[in-house]
PDB file of C-alpha atoms (C1' of nucleotides) in Angstrom:
ATOM      1  CA  UNK A   1       3.255  18.191 -15.362  1.00  0.00           C
ATOM      2  CA  UNK A   2       4.959  17.794 -12.017  1.00  0.00           C
ATOM      3  CA  UNK A   3       7.927  19.813 -10.874  1.00  0.00           C
ATOM      4  CA  UNK A   4      11.316  18.182 -10.663  1.00  0.00           C
ATOM      5  CA  UNK A   5      11.846  17.808  -6.886  1.00  0.00           C
ATOM      6  CA  UNK A   6      14.779  19.170  -4.866  1.00  0.00           C
ATOM      7  CA  UNK A   7      16.154  15.635  -4.421  1.00  0.00           C
ATOM      8  CA  UNK A   8      16.997  15.594  -8.142  1.00  0.00           C
ATOM      9  CA  UNK A   9      19.277  18.618  -7.791  1.00  0.00           C
ATOM     10  CA  UNK A  10      20.809  17.656  -4.492  1.00  0.00           C
ATOM     11  CA  UNK A  11      22.717  14.629  -5.800  1.00  0.00           C
ATOM     12  CA  UNK A  12      26.508  14.679  -5.805  1.00  0.00           C
ATOM     13  CA  UNK A  13      27.189  14.371  -9.555  1.00  0.00           C
ATOM     14  CA  UNK A  14      26.840  17.647 -11.410  1.00  0.00           C
ATOM     15  CA  UNK A  15      27.966  16.200 -14.745  1.00  0.00           C
ATOM     16  CA  UNK A  16      25.312  13.491 -14.631  1.00  0.00           C
ATOM     17  CA  UNK A  17      22.702  16.072 -13.657  1.00  0.00           C
ATOM     18  CA  UNK A  18      23.726  18.290 -16.595  1.00  0.00           C
ATOM     19  CA  UNK A  19      23.205  15.275 -18.883  1.00  0.00           C
ATOM     20  CA  UNK A  20      19.842  14.426 -17.372  1.00  0.00           C
ATOM     21  CA  UNK A  21      18.601  18.001 -17.683  1.00  0.00           C
ATOM     22  CA  UNK A  22      18.687  17.698 -21.474  1.00  0.00           C
ATOM     23  CA  UNK A  23      15.064  17.220 -22.584  1.00  0.00           C
ATOM     24  CA  UNK A  24      13.510  18.615 -19.412  1.00  0.00           C
ATOM     25  CA  UNK A  25      11.277  21.675 -19.537  1.00  0.00           C
ATOM     26  CA  UNK A  26      12.170  25.046 -18.057  1.00  0.00           C
ATOM     27  CA  UNK A  27       9.152  27.160 -17.094  1.00  0.00           C
ATOM     28  CA  UNK A  28       8.787  30.746 -15.979  1.00  0.00           C
ATOM     29  CA  UNK A  29       5.621  32.447 -14.798  1.00  0.00           C
ATOM     30  CA  UNK A  30       6.437  36.106 -14.300  1.00  0.00           C
ATOM     31  CA  UNK A  31       4.215  39.186 -14.334  1.00  0.00           C
ATOM     32  CA  UNK A  32       1.307  37.070 -15.518  1.00  0.00           C
ATOM     33  CA  UNK A  33       3.160  35.676 -18.523  1.00  0.00           C
ATOM     34  CA  UNK A  34       3.872  31.953 -18.771  1.00  0.00           C
ATOM     35  CA  UNK A  35       6.648  30.699 -21.029  1.00  0.00           C
ATOM     36  CA  UNK A  36       8.617  27.477 -21.287  1.00  0.00           C
ATOM     37  CA  UNK A  37      11.186  25.656 -23.359  1.00  0.00           C
ATOM     38  CA  UNK A  38      12.803  22.262 -23.631  1.00  0.00           C
ATOM     39  CA  UNK A  39      16.399  22.384 -22.435  1.00  0.00           C
ATOM     40  CA  UNK A  40      18.727  21.504 -25.304  1.00  0.00           C
ATOM     41  CA  UNK A  41      22.151  22.585 -24.054  1.00  0.00           C
ATOM     42  CA  UNK A  42      23.823  22.539 -20.626  1.00  0.00           C
ATOM     43  CA  UNK A  43      27.245  22.782 -19.015  1.00  0.00           C
ATOM     44  CA  UNK A  44      28.388  21.394 -15.667  1.00  0.00           C
ATOM     45  CA  UNK A  45      30.551  23.405 -13.246  1.00  0.00           C
ATOM     46  CA  UNK A  46      32.106  21.630 -10.294  1.00  0.00           C
ATOM     47  CA  UNK A  47      32.841  23.990  -7.418  1.00  0.00           C
ATOM     48  CA  UNK A  48      35.529  21.849  -5.799  1.00  0.00           C
ATOM     49  CA  UNK A  49      37.884  20.850  -8.592  1.00  0.00           C
ATOM     50  CA  UNK A  50      37.007  22.952 -11.610  1.00  0.00           C
ATOM     51  CA  UNK A  51      39.005  26.060 -12.404  1.00  0.00           C
ATOM     52  CA  UNK A  52      36.178  27.317 -14.595  1.00  0.00           C
ATOM     53  CA  UNK A  53      33.769  27.491 -11.652  1.00  0.00           C
ATOM     54  CA  UNK A  54      33.097  30.817  -9.964  1.00  0.00           C
ATOM     55  CA  UNK A  55      33.423  28.932  -6.672  1.00  0.00           C
ATOM     56  CA  UNK A  56      36.775  27.311  -7.497  1.00  0.00           C
ATOM     57  CA  UNK A  57      39.153  27.149  -4.575  1.00  0.00           C
ATOM     58  CA  UNK A  58      36.383  27.790  -2.079  1.00  0.00           C
ATOM     59  CA  UNK A  59      35.756  31.306  -3.351  1.00  0.00           C
ATOM     60  CA  UNK A  60      32.886  32.701  -1.313  1.00  0.00           C
ATOM     61  CA  UNK A  61      31.672  36.141  -2.310  1.00  0.00           C
ATOM     62  CA  UNK A  62      28.342  37.876  -2.343  1.00  0.00           C
ATOM     63  CA  UNK A  63      27.888  36.605  -5.885  1.00  0.00           C
ATOM     64  CA  UNK A  64      28.862  32.970  -5.333  1.00  0.00           C
ATOM     65  CA  UNK A  65      27.156  32.539  -1.967  1.00  0.00           C
ATOM     66  CA  UNK A  66      24.043  30.975  -3.488  1.00  0.00           C
ATOM     67  CA  UNK A  67      26.150  28.262  -5.123  1.00  0.00           C
ATOM     68  CA  UNK A  68      27.021  26.918  -1.676  1.00  0.00           C
ATOM     69  CA  UNK A  69      23.388  26.460  -0.732  1.00  0.00           C
ATOM     70  CA  UNK A  70      21.482  23.244  -1.048  1.00  0.00           C
ATOM     71  CA  UNK A  71      20.657  22.233  -4.660  1.00  0.00           C
ATOM     72  CA  UNK A  72      17.478  23.398  -6.358  1.00  0.00           C
ATOM     73  CA  UNK A  73      18.005  27.162  -6.411  1.00  0.00           C
ATOM     74  CA  UNK A  74      18.645  29.560  -9.287  1.00  0.00           C
ATOM     75  CA  UNK A  75      22.046  31.235  -9.632  1.00  0.00           C
ATOM     76  CA  UNK A  76      21.710  34.240 -11.957  1.00  0.00           C
ATOM     77  CA  UNK A  77      24.583  36.617 -12.610  1.00  0.00           C
ATOM     78  CA  UNK A  78      25.528  39.331 -15.075  1.00  0.00           C
ATOM     79  CA  UNK A  79      28.134  38.506 -17.685  1.00  0.00           C
ATOM     80  CA  UNK A  80      30.041  41.030 -19.804  1.00  0.00           C
ATOM     81  CA  UNK A  81      27.923  43.805 -18.361  1.00  0.00           C
ATOM     82  CA  UNK A  82      24.989  42.838 -20.551  1.00  0.00           C
ATOM     83  CA  UNK A  83      23.858  39.246 -20.335  1.00  0.00           C
ATOM     84  CA  UNK A  84      22.135  37.488 -17.484  1.00  0.00           C
ATOM     85  CA  UNK A  85      23.229  33.845 -17.099  1.00  0.00           C
ATOM     86  CA  UNK A  86      20.893  31.280 -15.594  1.00  0.00           C
ATOM     87  CA  UNK A  87      22.368  28.370 -13.643  1.00  0.00           C
ATOM     88  CA  UNK A  88      20.855  25.649 -11.497  1.00  0.00           C
ATOM     89  CA  UNK A  89      22.571  25.097  -8.164  1.00  0.00           C
ATOM     90  CA  UNK A  90      23.171  21.415  -7.432  1.00  0.00           C
ATOM     91  CA  UNK A  91      24.625  19.171  -4.722  1.00  0.00           C
ATOM     92  CA  UNK A  92      24.142  19.553  -0.992  1.00  0.00           C
ATOM     93  CA  UNK A  93      24.856  22.580   1.150  1.00  0.00           C
ATOM     94  CA  UNK A  94      28.543  23.501   1.174  1.00  0.00           C
ATOM     95  CA  UNK A  95      29.326  21.948  -2.231  1.00  0.00           C
ATOM     96  CA  UNK A  96      29.054  24.686  -4.836  1.00  0.00           C
ATOM     97  CA  UNK A  97      28.133  22.880  -8.064  1.00  0.00           C
ATOM     98  CA  UNK A  98      25.986  24.402 -10.803  1.00  0.00           C
ATOM     99  CA  UNK A  99      24.638  23.734 -14.292  1.00  0.00           C
ATOM    100  CA  UNK A 100      24.526  26.556 -16.841  1.00  0.00           C
ATOM    101  CA  UNK A 101      21.498  26.448 -19.158  1.00  0.00           C
ATOM    102  CA  UNK A 102      22.794  27.422 -22.586  1.00  0.00           C
ATOM    103  CA  UNK A 103      19.810  26.816 -24.865  1.00  0.00           C
ATOM    104  CA  UNK A 104      16.141  25.882 -24.865  1.00  0.00           C
ATOM    105  CA  UNK A 105      13.610  25.105 -27.590  1.00  0.00           C
ATOM    106  CA  UNK A 106      10.602  27.376 -26.920  1.00  0.00           C
ATOM    107  CA  UNK A 107       7.372  25.516 -26.288  1.00  0.00           C
ATOM    108  CA  UNK A 108       4.828  27.623 -24.371  1.00  0.00           C
ATOM    109  CA  UNK A 109       4.307  31.333 -25.033  1.00  0.00           C
ATOM    110  CA  UNK A 110       6.431  31.431 -28.156  1.00  0.00           C
ATOM    111  CA  UNK A 111       5.050  34.783 -29.258  1.00  0.00           C
ATOM    112  CA  UNK A 112       5.836  36.313 -25.863  1.00  0.00           C
ATOM    113  CA  UNK A 113       9.343  34.935 -26.151  1.00  0.00           C
ATOM    114  CA  UNK A 114       9.724  36.379 -29.625  1.00  0.00           C
ATOM    115  CA  UNK A 115       8.510  39.766 -28.396  1.00  0.00           C
ATOM    116  CA  UNK A 116      11.052  39.783 -25.563  1.00  0.00           C
ATOM    117  CA  UNK A 117      13.795  38.862 -27.980  1.00  0.00           C
ATOM    118  CA  UNK A 118      12.686  41.494 -30.485  1.00  0.00           C
ATOM    119  CA  UNK A 119      13.836  39.254 -33.284  1.00  0.00           C
ATOM    120  CA  UNK A 120      12.033  37.226 -35.888  1.00  0.00           C
ATOM    121  CA  UNK A 121      13.905  33.954 -35.818  1.00  0.00           C
ATOM    122  CA  UNK A 122      12.890  30.325 -36.240  1.00  0.00           C
ATOM    123  CA  UNK A 123      11.750  28.829 -32.939  1.00  0.00           C
ATOM    124  CA  UNK A 124      14.877  26.765 -32.417  1.00  0.00           C
ATOM    125  CA  UNK A 125      17.116  29.852 -32.675  1.00  0.00           C
ATOM    126  CA  UNK A 126      15.124  32.106 -30.341  1.00  0.00           C
ATOM    127  CA  UNK A 127      16.807  30.886 -27.147  1.00  0.00           C
ATOM    128  CA  UNK A 128      20.080  29.498 -28.449  1.00  0.00           C
ATOM    129  CA  UNK A 129      22.902  30.798 -26.265  1.00  0.00           C
ATOM    130  CA  UNK A 130      22.732  31.477 -22.517  1.00  0.00           C
ATOM    131  CA  UNK A 131      22.064  35.201 -22.815  1.00  0.00           C
ATOM    132  CA  UNK A 132      19.096  34.598 -25.099  1.00  0.00           C
ATOM    133  CA  UNK A 133      17.598  31.916 -22.847  1.00  0.00           C
ATOM    134  CA  UNK A 134      17.307  34.443 -20.040  1.00  0.00           C
ATOM    135  CA  UNK A 135      16.046  37.191 -22.312  1.00  0.00           C
ATOM    136  CA  UNK A 136      13.393  34.949 -23.872  1.00  0.00           C
ATOM    137  CA  UNK A 137      12.149  33.562 -20.568  1.00  0.00           C
ATOM    138  CA  UNK A 138      12.512  36.915 -18.722  1.00  0.00           C
ATOM    139  CA  UNK A 139      15.035  35.558 -16.230  1.00  0.00           C
ATOM    140  CA  UNK A 140      17.134  38.233 -14.523  1.00  0.00           C
ATOM    141  CA  UNK A 141      19.078  38.804 -11.332  1.00  0.00           C
ATOM    142  CA  UNK A 142      15.929  39.362  -9.308  1.00  0.00           C
ATOM    143  CA  UNK A 143      15.594  35.567  -9.573  1.00  0.00           C
ATOM    144  CA  UNK A 144      19.052  34.960  -8.154  1.00  0.00           C
ATOM    145  CA  UNK A 145      18.487  32.584  -5.251  1.00  0.00           C
ATOM    146  CA  UNK A 146      14.937  31.707  -6.340  1.00  0.00           C
ATOM    147  CA  UNK A 147      13.624  28.322  -5.273  1.00  0.00           C
ATOM    148  CA  UNK A 148      13.119  26.096  -8.326  1.00  0.00           C
ATOM    149  CA  UNK A 149      10.352  24.336  -6.437  1.00  0.00           C
ATOM    150  CA  UNK A 150       8.305  27.559  -6.358  1.00  0.00           C
ATOM    151  CA  UNK A 151       5.844  29.147  -8.758  1.00  0.00           C
ATOM    152  CA  UNK A 152       7.954  31.713 -10.652  1.00  0.00           C
ATOM    153  CA  UNK A 153      10.575  29.459 -12.195  1.00  0.00           C
ATOM    154  CA  UNK A 154      10.743  25.670 -12.141  1.00  0.00           C
ATOM    155  CA  UNK A 155      11.568  22.563 -14.188  1.00  0.00           C
ATOM    156  CA  UNK A 156       9.419  19.635 -15.259  1.00  0.00           C
ATOM    157  CA  UNK A 157      10.292  16.267 -16.692  1.00  0.00           C
ATOM    158  CA  UNK A 158       9.947  16.272 -20.464  1.00  0.00           C
ATOM    159  CA  UNK A 159      11.422  14.299 -23.322  1.00  0.00           C
ATOM    160  CA  UNK A 160      13.810  11.418 -22.904  1.00  0.00           C
ATOM    161  CA  UNK A 161      16.627  12.133 -25.358  1.00  0.00           C
ATOM    162  CA  UNK A 162      18.865   9.124 -26.083  1.00  0.00           C
ATOM    163  CA  UNK A 163      22.640   9.501 -25.965  1.00  0.00           C
ATOM    164  CA  UNK A 164      22.992   9.116 -29.711  1.00  0.00           C
ATOM    165  CA  UNK A 165      21.272  12.493 -30.194  1.00  0.00           C
ATOM    166  CA  UNK A 166      23.497  14.314 -27.739  1.00  0.00           C
ATOM    167  CA  UNK A 167      26.854  15.862 -28.545  1.00  0.00           C
ATOM    168  CA  UNK A 168      29.279  15.871 -25.614  1.00  0.00           C
ATOM    169  CA  UNK A 169      32.288  18.185 -25.695  1.00  0.00           C
ATOM    170  CA  UNK A 170      34.292  20.929 -24.016  1.00  0.00           C
ATOM    171  CA  UNK A 171      32.600  23.952 -22.509  1.00  0.00           C
ATOM    172  CA  UNK A 172      32.440  27.316 -24.243  1.00  0.00           C
ATOM    173  CA  UNK A 173      34.350  30.484 -23.354  1.00  0.00           C
ATOM    174  CA  UNK A 174      36.505  29.227 -20.487  1.00  0.00           C
ATOM    175  CA  UNK A 175      39.991  29.121 -22.010  1.00  0.00           C
ATOM    176  CA  UNK A 176      41.363  30.709 -18.841  1.00  0.00           C
ATOM    177  CA  UNK A 177      40.634  27.430 -16.997  1.00  0.00           C
ATOM    178  CA  UNK A 178      43.714  25.666 -18.391  1.00  0.00           C
ATOM    179  CA  UNK A 179      43.395  21.877 -18.536  1.00  0.00           C
ATOM    180  CA  UNK A 180      39.873  22.026 -17.146  1.00  0.00           C
ATOM    181  CA  UNK A 181      38.756  23.761 -20.344  1.00  0.00           C
ATOM    182  CA  UNK A 182      39.092  20.399 -22.082  1.00  0.00           C
ATOM    183  CA  UNK A 183      36.713  18.500 -19.815  1.00  0.00           C
ATOM    184  CA  UNK A 184      33.728  17.081 -21.770  1.00  0.00           C
ATOM    185  CA  UNK A 185      31.127  18.725 -19.574  1.00  0.00           C
ATOM    186  CA  UNK A 186      28.940  20.315 -22.239  1.00  0.00           C
ATOM    187  CA  UNK A 187      25.824  18.528 -23.498  1.00  0.00           C
ATOM    188  CA  UNK A 188      23.920  19.592 -26.572  1.00  0.00           C
ATOM    189  CA  UNK A 189      21.101  18.065 -28.584  1.00  0.00           C
ATOM    190  CA  UNK A 190      22.010  17.466 -32.232  1.00  0.00           C
ATOM    191  CA  UNK A 191      20.677  20.409 -34.182  1.00  0.00           C
ATOM    192  CA  UNK A 192      19.090  18.190 -36.853  1.00  0.00           C
ATOM    193  CA  UNK A 193      17.054  16.524 -34.147  1.00  0.00           C
ATOM    194  CA  UNK A 194      15.221  19.805 -33.525  1.00  0.00           C
ATOM    195  CA  UNK A 195      13.857  20.352 -37.030  1.00  0.00           C
TER     196      UNK A 195
ATOM    197  C1'  DT B   1      35.530  40.895 -35.805  1.00  0.00           C
ATOM    198  C1'  DA B   2      34.707  44.657 -32.733  1.00  0.00           C
ATOM    199  C1'  DG B   3      32.049  47.092 -29.585  1.00  0.00           C
ATOM    200  C1'  DG B   4      28.898  47.264 -25.852  1.00  0.00           C
ATOM    201  C1'  DT B   5      28.583  47.377 -20.559  1.00  0.00           C
ATOM    202  C1'  DG B   6      29.213  46.481 -15.504  1.00  0.00           C
ATOM    203  C1'  DA B   7      30.448  43.298 -11.447  1.00  0.00           C
ATOM    204  C1'  DT B   8      34.268  41.057  -9.659  1.00  0.00           C
ATOM    205  C1'  DC B   9      38.860  40.375  -8.597  1.00  0.00           C
ATOM    206  C1'  DT B  10      43.902  41.596  -8.948  1.00  0.00           C
ATOM    207  C1'  DT B  11      51.172  41.002 -10.405  1.00  0.00           C
ATOM    208  C1'  DG B  12      46.193  36.915 -15.949  1.00  0.00           C
TER     209       DG B  12
ATOM    210  C1'  DA C   1      42.016  51.713  -6.285  1.00  0.00           C
ATOM    211  C1'  DA C   2      42.437  51.536 -11.145  1.00  0.00           C
ATOM    212  C1'  DG C   3      42.551  48.263 -14.610  1.00  0.00           C
ATOM    213  C1'  DA C   4      41.984  43.647 -16.454  1.00  0.00           C
ATOM    214  C1'  DT C   5      38.985  40.120 -17.042  1.00  0.00           C
ATOM    215  C1'  DC C   6      34.786  37.907 -17.943  1.00  0.00           C
ATOM    216  C1'  DA C   7      30.478  30.857 -18.411  1.00  0.00           C
ATOM    217  C1'  DC C   8      28.141  36.640 -24.537  1.00  0.00           C
ATOM    218  C1'  DC C   9      25.281  38.790 -28.573  1.00  0.00           C
ATOM    219  C1'  DT C  10      24.653  41.505 -32.522  1.00  0.00           C
ATOM    220  C1'  DA C  11      25.821  44.045 -36.402  1.00  0.00           C
ATOM    221  C1'  DT C  12      29.199  45.244 -39.762  1.00  0.00           C
TER     222       DT C  12
END
DNA sequence: TAGGTGATCTTG
DNA sequence: AAGATCACCTAT
């Protein structure tokens, strides 16, 4: 019931945070509609060392600026001209780490989520993939920079998922990152566990 | 498996 | 400054 505090996001270990975010609940309350889902898939991006990060090599642009802020903010950007991607900024100011939320299991407001998705799918497929998470929970670039300790979008502690139900592996869609593409920085709940 | 669609970055 | 690239989804 209580929001995850900024101190959780401000730690200096984005991979550990990505792991710990599995099983937590992502909430949005936008335009009078409340929806939420249990986070089931995440990826860590390390701004300092990771060629897959938008902030790699100290890249500071209008887009990446929020990543350099203190942890606990939303980083939302447009991918492939179509899909909004929702990330959680972590670490302290100046260190541009982030966790991409790739899937959630809808919990509150499932019919609102289904209406936004305009698809009749089983619950566990409604927000599977980063572009569908944002569509289902109505997250868009107007929330870029939003404080995750506020009342529009926030996280709460949820289920404790043991390691044996989590698949760890390489991140998706970052072949351009060379060796870094092999890093085991993706965390995903076993699909059987959800049914 | 290709097409959609737009911001970001560039000898990829 | 045009052109490639890009943390993807859906339908054929």
